[in-house]
Short mmCIF file of C-alpha atoms in Angstrom, two decimals:
data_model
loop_
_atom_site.label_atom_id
_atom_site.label_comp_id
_atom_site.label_asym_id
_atom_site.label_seq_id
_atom_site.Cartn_x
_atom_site.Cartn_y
_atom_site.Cartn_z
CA UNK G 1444 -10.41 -29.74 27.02
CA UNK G 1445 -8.87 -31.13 23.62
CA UNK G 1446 -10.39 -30.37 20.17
CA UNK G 1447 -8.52 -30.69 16.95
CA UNK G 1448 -9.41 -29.01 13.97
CA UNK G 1449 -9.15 -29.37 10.18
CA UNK G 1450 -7.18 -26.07 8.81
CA UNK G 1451 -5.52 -25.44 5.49
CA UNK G 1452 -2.81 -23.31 4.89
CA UNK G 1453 -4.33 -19.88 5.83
CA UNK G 1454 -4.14 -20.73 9.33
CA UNK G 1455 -1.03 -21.92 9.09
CA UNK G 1456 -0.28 -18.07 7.49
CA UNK G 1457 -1.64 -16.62 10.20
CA UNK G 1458 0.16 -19.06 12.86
CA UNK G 1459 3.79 -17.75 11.03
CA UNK G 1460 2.89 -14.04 10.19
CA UNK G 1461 4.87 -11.35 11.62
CA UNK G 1462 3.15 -8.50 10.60
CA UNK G 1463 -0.12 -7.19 12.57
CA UNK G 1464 -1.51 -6.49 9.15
CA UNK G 1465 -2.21 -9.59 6.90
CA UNK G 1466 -4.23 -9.65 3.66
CA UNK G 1467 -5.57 -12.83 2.27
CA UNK G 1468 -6.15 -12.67 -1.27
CA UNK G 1469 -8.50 -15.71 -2.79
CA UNK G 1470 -9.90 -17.44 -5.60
CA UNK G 1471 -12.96 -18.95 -5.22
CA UNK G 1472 -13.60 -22.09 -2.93
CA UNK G 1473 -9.70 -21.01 -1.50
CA UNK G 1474 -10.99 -21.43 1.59
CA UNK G 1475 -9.57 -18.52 3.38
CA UNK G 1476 -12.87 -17.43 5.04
CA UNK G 1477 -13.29 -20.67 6.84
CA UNK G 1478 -9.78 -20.74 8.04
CA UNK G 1479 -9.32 -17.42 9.54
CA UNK G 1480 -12.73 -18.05 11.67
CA UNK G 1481 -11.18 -20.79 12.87
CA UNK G 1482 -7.74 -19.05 13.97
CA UNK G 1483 -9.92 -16.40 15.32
CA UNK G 1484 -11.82 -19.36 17.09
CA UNK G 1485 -8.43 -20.74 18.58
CA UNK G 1486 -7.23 -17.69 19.38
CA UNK G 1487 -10.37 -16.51 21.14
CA UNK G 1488 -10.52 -19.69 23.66
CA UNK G 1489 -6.52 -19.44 24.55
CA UNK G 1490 -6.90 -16.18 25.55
CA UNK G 1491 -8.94 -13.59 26.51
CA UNK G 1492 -10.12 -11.45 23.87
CA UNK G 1493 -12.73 -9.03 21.98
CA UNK G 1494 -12.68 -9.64 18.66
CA UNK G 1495 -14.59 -8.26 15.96
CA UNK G 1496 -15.49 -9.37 12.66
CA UNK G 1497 -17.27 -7.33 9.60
CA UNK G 1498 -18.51 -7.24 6.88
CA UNK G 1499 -20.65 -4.63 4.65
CA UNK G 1500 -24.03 -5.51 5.25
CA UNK G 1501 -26.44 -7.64 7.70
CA UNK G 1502 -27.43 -10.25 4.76
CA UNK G 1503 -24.14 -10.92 4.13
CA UNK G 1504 -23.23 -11.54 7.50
CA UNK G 1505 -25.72 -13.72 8.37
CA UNK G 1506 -25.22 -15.55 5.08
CA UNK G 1507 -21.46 -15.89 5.02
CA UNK G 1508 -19.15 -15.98 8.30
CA UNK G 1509 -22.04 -16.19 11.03
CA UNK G 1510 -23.16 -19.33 9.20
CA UNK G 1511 -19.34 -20.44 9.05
CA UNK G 1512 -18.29 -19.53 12.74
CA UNK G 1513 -21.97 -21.25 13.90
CA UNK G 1514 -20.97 -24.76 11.29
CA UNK G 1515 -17.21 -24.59 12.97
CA UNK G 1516 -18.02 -24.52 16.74
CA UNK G 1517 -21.32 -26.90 16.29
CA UNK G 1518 -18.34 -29.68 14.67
CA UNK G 1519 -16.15 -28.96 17.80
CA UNK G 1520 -19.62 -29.56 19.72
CA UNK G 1521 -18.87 -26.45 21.54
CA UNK G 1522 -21.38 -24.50 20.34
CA UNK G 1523 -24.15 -23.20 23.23
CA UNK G 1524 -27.12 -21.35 21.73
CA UNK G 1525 -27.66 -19.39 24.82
CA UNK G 1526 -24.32 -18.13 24.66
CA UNK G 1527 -25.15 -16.11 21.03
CA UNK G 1528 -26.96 -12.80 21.34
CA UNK G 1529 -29.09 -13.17 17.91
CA UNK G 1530 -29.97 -9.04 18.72
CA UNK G 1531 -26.15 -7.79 19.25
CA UNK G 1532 -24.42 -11.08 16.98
CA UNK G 1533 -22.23 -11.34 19.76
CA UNK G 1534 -21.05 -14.88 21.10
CA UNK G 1535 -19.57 -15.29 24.52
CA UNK G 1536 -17.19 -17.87 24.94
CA UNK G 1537 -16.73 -19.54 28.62
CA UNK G 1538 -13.40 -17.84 29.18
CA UNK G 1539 -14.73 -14.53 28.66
CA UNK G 1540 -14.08 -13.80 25.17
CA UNK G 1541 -16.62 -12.66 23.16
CA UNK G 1542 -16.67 -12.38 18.99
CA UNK G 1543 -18.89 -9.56 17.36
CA UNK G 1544 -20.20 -9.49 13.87
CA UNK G 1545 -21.03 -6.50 12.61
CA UNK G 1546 -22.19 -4.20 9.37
CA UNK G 1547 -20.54 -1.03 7.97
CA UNK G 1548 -23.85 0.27 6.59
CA UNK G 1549 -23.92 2.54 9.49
CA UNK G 1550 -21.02 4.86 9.95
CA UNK G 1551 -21.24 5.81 13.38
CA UNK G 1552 -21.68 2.36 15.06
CA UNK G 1553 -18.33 2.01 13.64
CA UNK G 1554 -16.77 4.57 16.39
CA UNK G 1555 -17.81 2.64 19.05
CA UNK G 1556 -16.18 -0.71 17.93
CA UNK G 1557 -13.21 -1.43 19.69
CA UNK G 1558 -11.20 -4.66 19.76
CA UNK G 1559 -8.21 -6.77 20.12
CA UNK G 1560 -8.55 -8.62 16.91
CA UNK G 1561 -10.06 -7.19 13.48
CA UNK G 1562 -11.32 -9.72 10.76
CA UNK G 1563 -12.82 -7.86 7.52
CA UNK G 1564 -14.34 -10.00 5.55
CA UNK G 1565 -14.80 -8.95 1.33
CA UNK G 1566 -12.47 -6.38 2.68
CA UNK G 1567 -12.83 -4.66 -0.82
CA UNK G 1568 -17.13 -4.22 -0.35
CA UNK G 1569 -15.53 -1.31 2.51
CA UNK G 1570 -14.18 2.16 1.80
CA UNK G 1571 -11.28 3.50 3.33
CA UNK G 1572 -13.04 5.61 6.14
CA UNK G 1573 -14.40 2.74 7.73
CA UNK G 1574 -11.78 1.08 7.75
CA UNK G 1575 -9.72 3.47 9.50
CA UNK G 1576 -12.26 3.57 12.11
CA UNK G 1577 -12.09 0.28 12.96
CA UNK G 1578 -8.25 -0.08 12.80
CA UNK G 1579 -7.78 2.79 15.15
CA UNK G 1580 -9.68 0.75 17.51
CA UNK G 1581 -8.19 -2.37 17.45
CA UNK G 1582 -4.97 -3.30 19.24
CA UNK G 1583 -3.50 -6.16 17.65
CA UNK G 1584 -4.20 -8.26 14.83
CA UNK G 1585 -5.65 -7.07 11.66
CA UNK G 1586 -7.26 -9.95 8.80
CA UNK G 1587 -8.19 -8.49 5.35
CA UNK G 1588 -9.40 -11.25 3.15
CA UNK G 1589 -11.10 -10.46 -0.65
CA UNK G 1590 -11.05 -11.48 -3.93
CA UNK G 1591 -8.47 -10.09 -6.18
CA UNK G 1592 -11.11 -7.96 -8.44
CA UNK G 1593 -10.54 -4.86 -6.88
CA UNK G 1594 -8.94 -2.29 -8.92
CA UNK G 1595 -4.85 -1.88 -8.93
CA UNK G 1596 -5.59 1.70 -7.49
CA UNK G 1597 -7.84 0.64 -4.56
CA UNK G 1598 -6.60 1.59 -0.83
CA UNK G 1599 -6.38 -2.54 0.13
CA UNK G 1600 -3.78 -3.10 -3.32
CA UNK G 1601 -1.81 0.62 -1.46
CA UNK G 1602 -1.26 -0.56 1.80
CA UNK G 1603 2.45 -0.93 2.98
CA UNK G 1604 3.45 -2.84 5.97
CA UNK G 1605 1.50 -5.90 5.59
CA UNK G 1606 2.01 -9.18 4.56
CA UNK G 1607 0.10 -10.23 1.50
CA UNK G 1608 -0.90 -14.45 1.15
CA UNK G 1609 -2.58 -15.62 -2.00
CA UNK G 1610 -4.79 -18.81 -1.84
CA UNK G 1611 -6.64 -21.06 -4.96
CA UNK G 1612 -9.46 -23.75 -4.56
CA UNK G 1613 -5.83 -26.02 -5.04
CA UNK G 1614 -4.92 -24.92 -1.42
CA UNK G 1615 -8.50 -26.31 -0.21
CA UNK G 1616 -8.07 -29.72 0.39
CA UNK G 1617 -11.67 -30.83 1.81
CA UNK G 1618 -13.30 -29.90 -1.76
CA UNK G 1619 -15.49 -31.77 -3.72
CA UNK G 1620 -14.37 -33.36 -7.08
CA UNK G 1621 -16.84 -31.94 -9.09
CA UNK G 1622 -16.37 -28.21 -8.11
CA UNK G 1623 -12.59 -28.66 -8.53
CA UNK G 1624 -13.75 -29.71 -11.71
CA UNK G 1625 -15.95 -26.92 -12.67
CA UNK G 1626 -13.33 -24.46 -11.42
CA UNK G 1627 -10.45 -25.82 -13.46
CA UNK G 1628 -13.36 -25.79 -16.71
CA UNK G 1629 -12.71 -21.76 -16.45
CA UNK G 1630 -9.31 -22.21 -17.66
CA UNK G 1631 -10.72 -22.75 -21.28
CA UNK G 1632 -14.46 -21.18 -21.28
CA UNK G 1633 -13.42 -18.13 -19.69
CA UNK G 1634 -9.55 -16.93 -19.23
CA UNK G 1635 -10.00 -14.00 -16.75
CA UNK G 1636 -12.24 -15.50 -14.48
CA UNK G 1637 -9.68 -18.15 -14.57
CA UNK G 1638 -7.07 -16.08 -13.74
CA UNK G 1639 -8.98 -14.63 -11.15
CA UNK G 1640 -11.09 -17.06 -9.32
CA UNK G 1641 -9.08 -20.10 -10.74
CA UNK G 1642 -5.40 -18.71 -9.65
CA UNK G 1643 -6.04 -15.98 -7.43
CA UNK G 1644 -4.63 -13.21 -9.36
CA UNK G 1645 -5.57 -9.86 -10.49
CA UNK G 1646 -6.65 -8.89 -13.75
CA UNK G 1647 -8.31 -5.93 -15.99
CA UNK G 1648 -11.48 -5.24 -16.74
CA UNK G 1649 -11.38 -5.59 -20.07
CA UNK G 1650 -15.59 -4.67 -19.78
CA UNK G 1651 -15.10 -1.85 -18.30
CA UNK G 1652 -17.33 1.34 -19.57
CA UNK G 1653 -14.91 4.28 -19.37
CA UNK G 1654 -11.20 4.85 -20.39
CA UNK G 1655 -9.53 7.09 -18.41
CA UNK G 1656 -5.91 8.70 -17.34
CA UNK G 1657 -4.88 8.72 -13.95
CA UNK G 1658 -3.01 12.41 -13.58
CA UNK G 1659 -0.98 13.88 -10.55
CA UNK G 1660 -2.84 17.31 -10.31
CA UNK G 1661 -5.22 18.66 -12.64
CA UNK G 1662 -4.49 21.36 -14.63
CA UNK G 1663 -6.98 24.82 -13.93
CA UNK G 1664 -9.40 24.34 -17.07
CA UNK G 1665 -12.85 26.37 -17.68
CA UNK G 1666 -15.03 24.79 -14.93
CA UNK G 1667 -18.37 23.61 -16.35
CA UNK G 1668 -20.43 22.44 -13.59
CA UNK G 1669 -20.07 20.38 -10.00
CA UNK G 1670 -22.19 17.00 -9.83
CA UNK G 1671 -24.27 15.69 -7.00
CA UNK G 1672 -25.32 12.48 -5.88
CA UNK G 1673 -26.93 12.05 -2.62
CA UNK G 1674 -26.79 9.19 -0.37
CA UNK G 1675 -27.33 8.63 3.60
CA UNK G 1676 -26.45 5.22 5.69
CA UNK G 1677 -25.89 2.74 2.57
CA UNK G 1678 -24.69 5.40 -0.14
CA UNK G 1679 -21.94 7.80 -0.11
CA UNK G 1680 -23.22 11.42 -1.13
CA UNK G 1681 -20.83 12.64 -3.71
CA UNK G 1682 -19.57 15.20 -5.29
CA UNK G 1683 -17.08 15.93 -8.67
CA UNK G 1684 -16.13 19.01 -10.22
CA UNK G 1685 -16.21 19.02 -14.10
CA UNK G 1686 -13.69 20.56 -16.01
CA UNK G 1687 -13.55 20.71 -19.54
CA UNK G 1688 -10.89 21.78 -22.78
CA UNK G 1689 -11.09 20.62 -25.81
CA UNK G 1690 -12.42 17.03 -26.05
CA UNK G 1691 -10.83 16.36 -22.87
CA UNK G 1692 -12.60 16.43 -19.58
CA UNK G 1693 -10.90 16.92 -15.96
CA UNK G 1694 -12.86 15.52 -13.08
CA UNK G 1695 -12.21 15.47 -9.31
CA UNK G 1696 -13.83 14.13 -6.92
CA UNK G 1697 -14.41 16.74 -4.17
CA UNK G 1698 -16.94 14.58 -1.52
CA UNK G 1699 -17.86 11.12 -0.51
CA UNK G 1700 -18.89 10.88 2.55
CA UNK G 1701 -21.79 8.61 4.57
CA UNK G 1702 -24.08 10.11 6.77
CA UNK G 1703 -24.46 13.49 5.73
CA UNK G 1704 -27.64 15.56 6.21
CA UNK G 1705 -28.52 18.31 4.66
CA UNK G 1706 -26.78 20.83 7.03
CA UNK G 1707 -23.41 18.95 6.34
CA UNK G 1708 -23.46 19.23 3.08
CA UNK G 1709 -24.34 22.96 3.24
CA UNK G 1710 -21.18 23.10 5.59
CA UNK G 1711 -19.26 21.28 3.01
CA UNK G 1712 -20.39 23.61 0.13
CA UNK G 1713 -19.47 26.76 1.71
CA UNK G 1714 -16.18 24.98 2.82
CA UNK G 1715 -15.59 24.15 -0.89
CA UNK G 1716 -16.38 28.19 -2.24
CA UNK G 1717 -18.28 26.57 -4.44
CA UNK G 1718 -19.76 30.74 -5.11
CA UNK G 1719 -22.68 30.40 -7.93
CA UNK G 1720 -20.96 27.60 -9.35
CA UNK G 1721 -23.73 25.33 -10.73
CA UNK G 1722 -24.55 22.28 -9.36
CA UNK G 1723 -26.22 19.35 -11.03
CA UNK G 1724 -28.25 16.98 -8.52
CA UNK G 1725 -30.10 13.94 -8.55
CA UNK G 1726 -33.64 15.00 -8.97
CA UNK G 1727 -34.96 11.97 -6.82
CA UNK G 1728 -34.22 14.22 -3.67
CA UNK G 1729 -36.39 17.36 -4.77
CA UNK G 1730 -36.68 18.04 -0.71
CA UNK G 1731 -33.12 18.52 -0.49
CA UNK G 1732 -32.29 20.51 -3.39
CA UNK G 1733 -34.99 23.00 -2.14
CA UNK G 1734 -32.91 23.32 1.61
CA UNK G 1735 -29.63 23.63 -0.75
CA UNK G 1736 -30.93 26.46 -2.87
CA UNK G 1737 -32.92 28.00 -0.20
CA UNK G 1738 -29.03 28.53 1.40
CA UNK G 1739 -27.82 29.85 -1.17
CA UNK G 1740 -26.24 27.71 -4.00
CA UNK G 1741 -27.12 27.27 -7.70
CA UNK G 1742 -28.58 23.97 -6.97
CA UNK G 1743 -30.48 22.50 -10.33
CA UNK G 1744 -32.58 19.20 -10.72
CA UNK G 1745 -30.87 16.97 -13.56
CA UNK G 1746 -33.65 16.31 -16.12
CA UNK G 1747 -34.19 12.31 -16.76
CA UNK G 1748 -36.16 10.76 -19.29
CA UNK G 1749 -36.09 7.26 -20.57
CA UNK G 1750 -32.78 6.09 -20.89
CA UNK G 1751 -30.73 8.75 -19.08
CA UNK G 1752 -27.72 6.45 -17.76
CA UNK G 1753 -27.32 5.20 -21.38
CA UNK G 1754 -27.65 8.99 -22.54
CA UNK G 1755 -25.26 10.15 -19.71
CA UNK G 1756 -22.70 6.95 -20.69
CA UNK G 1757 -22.81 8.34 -24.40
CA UNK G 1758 -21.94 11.88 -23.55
CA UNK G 1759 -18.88 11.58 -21.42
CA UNK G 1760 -18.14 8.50 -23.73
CA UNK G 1761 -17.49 11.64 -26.77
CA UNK G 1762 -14.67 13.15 -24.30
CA UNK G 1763 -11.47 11.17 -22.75
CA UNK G 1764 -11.19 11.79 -19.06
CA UNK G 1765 -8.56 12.56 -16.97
CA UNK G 1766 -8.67 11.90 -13.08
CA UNK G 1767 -5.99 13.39 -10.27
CA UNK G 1768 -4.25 10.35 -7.89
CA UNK G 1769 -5.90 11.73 -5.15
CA UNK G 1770 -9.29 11.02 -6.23
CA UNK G 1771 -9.53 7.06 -5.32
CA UNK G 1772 -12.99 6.26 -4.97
CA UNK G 1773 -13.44 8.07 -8.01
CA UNK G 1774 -10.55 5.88 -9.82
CA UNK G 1775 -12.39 2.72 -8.24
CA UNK G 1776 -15.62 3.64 -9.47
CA UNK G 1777 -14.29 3.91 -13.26
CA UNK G 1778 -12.38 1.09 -12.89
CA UNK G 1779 -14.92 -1.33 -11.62
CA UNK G 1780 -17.87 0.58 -13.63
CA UNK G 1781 -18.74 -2.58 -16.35
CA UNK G 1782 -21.91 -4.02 -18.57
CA UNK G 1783 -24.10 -5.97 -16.78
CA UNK G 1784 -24.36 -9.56 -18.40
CA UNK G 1785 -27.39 -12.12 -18.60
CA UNK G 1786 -27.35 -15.43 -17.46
CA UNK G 1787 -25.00 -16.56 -20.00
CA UNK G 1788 -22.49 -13.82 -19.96
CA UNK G 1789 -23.36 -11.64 -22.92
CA UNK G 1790 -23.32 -8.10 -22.32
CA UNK G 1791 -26.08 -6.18 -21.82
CA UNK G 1792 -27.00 -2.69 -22.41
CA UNK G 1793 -27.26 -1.01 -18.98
CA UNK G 1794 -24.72 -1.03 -16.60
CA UNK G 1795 -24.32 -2.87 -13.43
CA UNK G 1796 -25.36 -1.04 -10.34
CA UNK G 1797 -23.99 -0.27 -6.85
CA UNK G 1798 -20.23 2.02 -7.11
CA UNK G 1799 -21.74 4.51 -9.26
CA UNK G 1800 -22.22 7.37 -6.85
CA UNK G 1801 -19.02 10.11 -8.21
CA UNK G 1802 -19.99 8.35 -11.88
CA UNK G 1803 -24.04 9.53 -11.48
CA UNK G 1804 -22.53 12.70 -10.74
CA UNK G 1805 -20.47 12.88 -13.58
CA UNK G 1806 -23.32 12.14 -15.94
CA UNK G 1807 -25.42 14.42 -14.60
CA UNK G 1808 -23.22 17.21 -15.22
CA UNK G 1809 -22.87 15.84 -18.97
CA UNK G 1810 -27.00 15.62 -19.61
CA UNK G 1811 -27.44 18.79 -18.55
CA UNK G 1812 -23.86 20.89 -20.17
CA UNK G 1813 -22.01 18.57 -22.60
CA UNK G 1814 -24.58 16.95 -24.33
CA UNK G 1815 -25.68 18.70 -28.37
CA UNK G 1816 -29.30 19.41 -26.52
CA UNK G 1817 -27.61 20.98 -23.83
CA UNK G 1818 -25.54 23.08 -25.74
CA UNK G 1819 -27.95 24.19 -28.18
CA UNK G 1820 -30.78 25.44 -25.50
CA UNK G 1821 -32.14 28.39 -25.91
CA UNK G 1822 -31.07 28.66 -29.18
CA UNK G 1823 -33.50 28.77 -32.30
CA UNK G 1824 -32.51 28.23 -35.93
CA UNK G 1825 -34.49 29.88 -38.89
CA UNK G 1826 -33.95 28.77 -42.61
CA UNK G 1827 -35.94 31.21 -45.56
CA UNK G 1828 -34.87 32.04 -49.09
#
């Protein structure tokens, strides 16, 4: 059987690449996605293989590459309903190969993947655990493709040993005029997303929420409190310690972690001699708090009223904060933490949601100790001639 098949020059990169490791780094409409499926494609009906490609969730699965690798085989007219699981989202090619889609929601699954070729798609959506459980797995070829929004400190922008390709909608030859058009408009009505979707390159976040300095160790200052956020299969449940001198705050990030019940964070508590530190929680979980305390730590609800992120935001907003090199997601979080924006980009005043977990923790350490009503409970003021 002869097909032949329409590439641009990612597949071309991954035809010439040396390296097991290779990281495709985009603008929009670049491409990239398309062409590594079809590598993966070529690849999977030469030879033999298991290959597995992921992504963060099940929408964006089905959405994104499932809806690409289906659109690619259907134009080779090679594509055989019967021969796609819809249950597992595994396809079986003729020669025995079989591709597998699948979701890092749920950290366990991930031990069971193995595979002969790796494809992370929106490589940056996936934290560092997972994917050093799926590249323990795999035997040869690993594809990391993303955007280039991910901040300078992220573990994808640290790895060594791979070979890095950058791609623009310019590379993309089978584009439409009018969304080359619209892309090139960015240039003028808005110079980082420009620089970013338009040529593929990294840039600040000049809306980002917090400033912060990025420190080597931090120095032993008067502890003030730990933070907790909890989380399960989507979430992370994290933890920070809170230090504090002068106007300067000291923060590490001491647990983020999937999957954790309530006996593994006990477990990680008493690992951490956390004593009768106290420990600021998200009060959504009251059931959990009550097993914590019940063990034996100074486990406290966080009080929230009406605007409690923007109160927690102001607080810690008073203090510069300083964050050790060895706390990543929490230097990812306060990187990427920004304003939402409406419809027409203007800021609004809320933040967006999603990589907040270590940041909720901070602020509920600062509602409940840093902030003037905080400081001054418990204390009563009496004026009389």
């Amino acid at each position: 059987m002869k097909i032949t098949i329409d590439t641009t020059i990612t597949f071309d990169n991954l035809l010439n690449s040396q390296k097991r490791i290779t990281q495709h780094i985009g603008g929009t409409r670049s491409g990239k996605t398309y062409a590594i499926l079809q590598w993966l494609i070529v690849r999977a009906l030469q030879e033999r293989l298991d290959i597995t490609v992921v992504r963060r969730t099940v929408p964006s699965l089905k959405r994104s590459v499932i809806k690409d690798f289906k659109d690619i085989l259907t134009n080779l007219d090679i594509w055989e309903t019967e021969r796609y699981n819809i249950s597992d989202r595994i396809f079986s090619f003729a020669n025995g190969s079989t591709l597998s889609f699948i979701n890092t929601d749920d950290p366990e699954k991930l031990r069971g993947v193995k595979s002969d070729v790796l494809f992370i798609d929106e490589a940056s959506e996936i934290d560092e655990e997972s994917y050093f459980q799926l590249s323990i797995r795999c035997t040869g070829n690993i594809v990391l493709a993303y955007n280039p929004t991910v901040s300078p400190y992220h573990w994808l922008r640290e790895q060594d040993d791979v070979e890095r390709f950058t791609t623009t909608f310019k590379d993309n030859p089978y584009l439409p005029q009018e969304m080359i058009k619209a892309i090139e408009e960015l240039e003028f009505k808005n110079p980082k997303y420009w620089l970013i979707y338009g040529k593929g390159e990294f840039a600040p976040n000049d809306k980002s929420i917090f400033s912060f300095q990025i420190v080597d160790e931090n120095p032993i200052e008067e502890l003030i409190a730990l933070g907790m956020d909890f989380g399960f299969s989507n979430d992370p449940t994290a933890i920070v310690a809170v230090h504090k001198k002068g106007d300067m705050l000291y923060v590490r990030e001491l647990l983020y972690e999937k999957g954790m019940v309530t006996k593994d964070i006990i477990n990680k508590l008493d690992e951490l001699n956390v004593g009768n530190t106290e420990i600021w929680a998200d009060s959504a979980e009251p059931r959990l708090i009550e097993e914590i305390y019940r063990s034996g730590f100074n486990i406290k609800p966080v009080k929230k009223g009406p605007d409690s992120i923007k109160f927690g935001i102001g607080v810690l907003q008073n203090y510069g904060i300083c964050v050790p090199r060895s706390s990543q997601n929490l230097i990812n979080e306060l990187y990427s933490y920004q304003w939402a924006t409406d419809k027409y980009g203007i800021a609004l005043d809320k933040p967006e949601g999603g990589l907040d977990h270590l940041i909720d923790s901070m602020r509920y350490v600062a509602m409940s100790r840093l902030s003037i009503k905080a400081e001054n409970k418990g204390k009563y003021t009496l004026t009389f001639k």
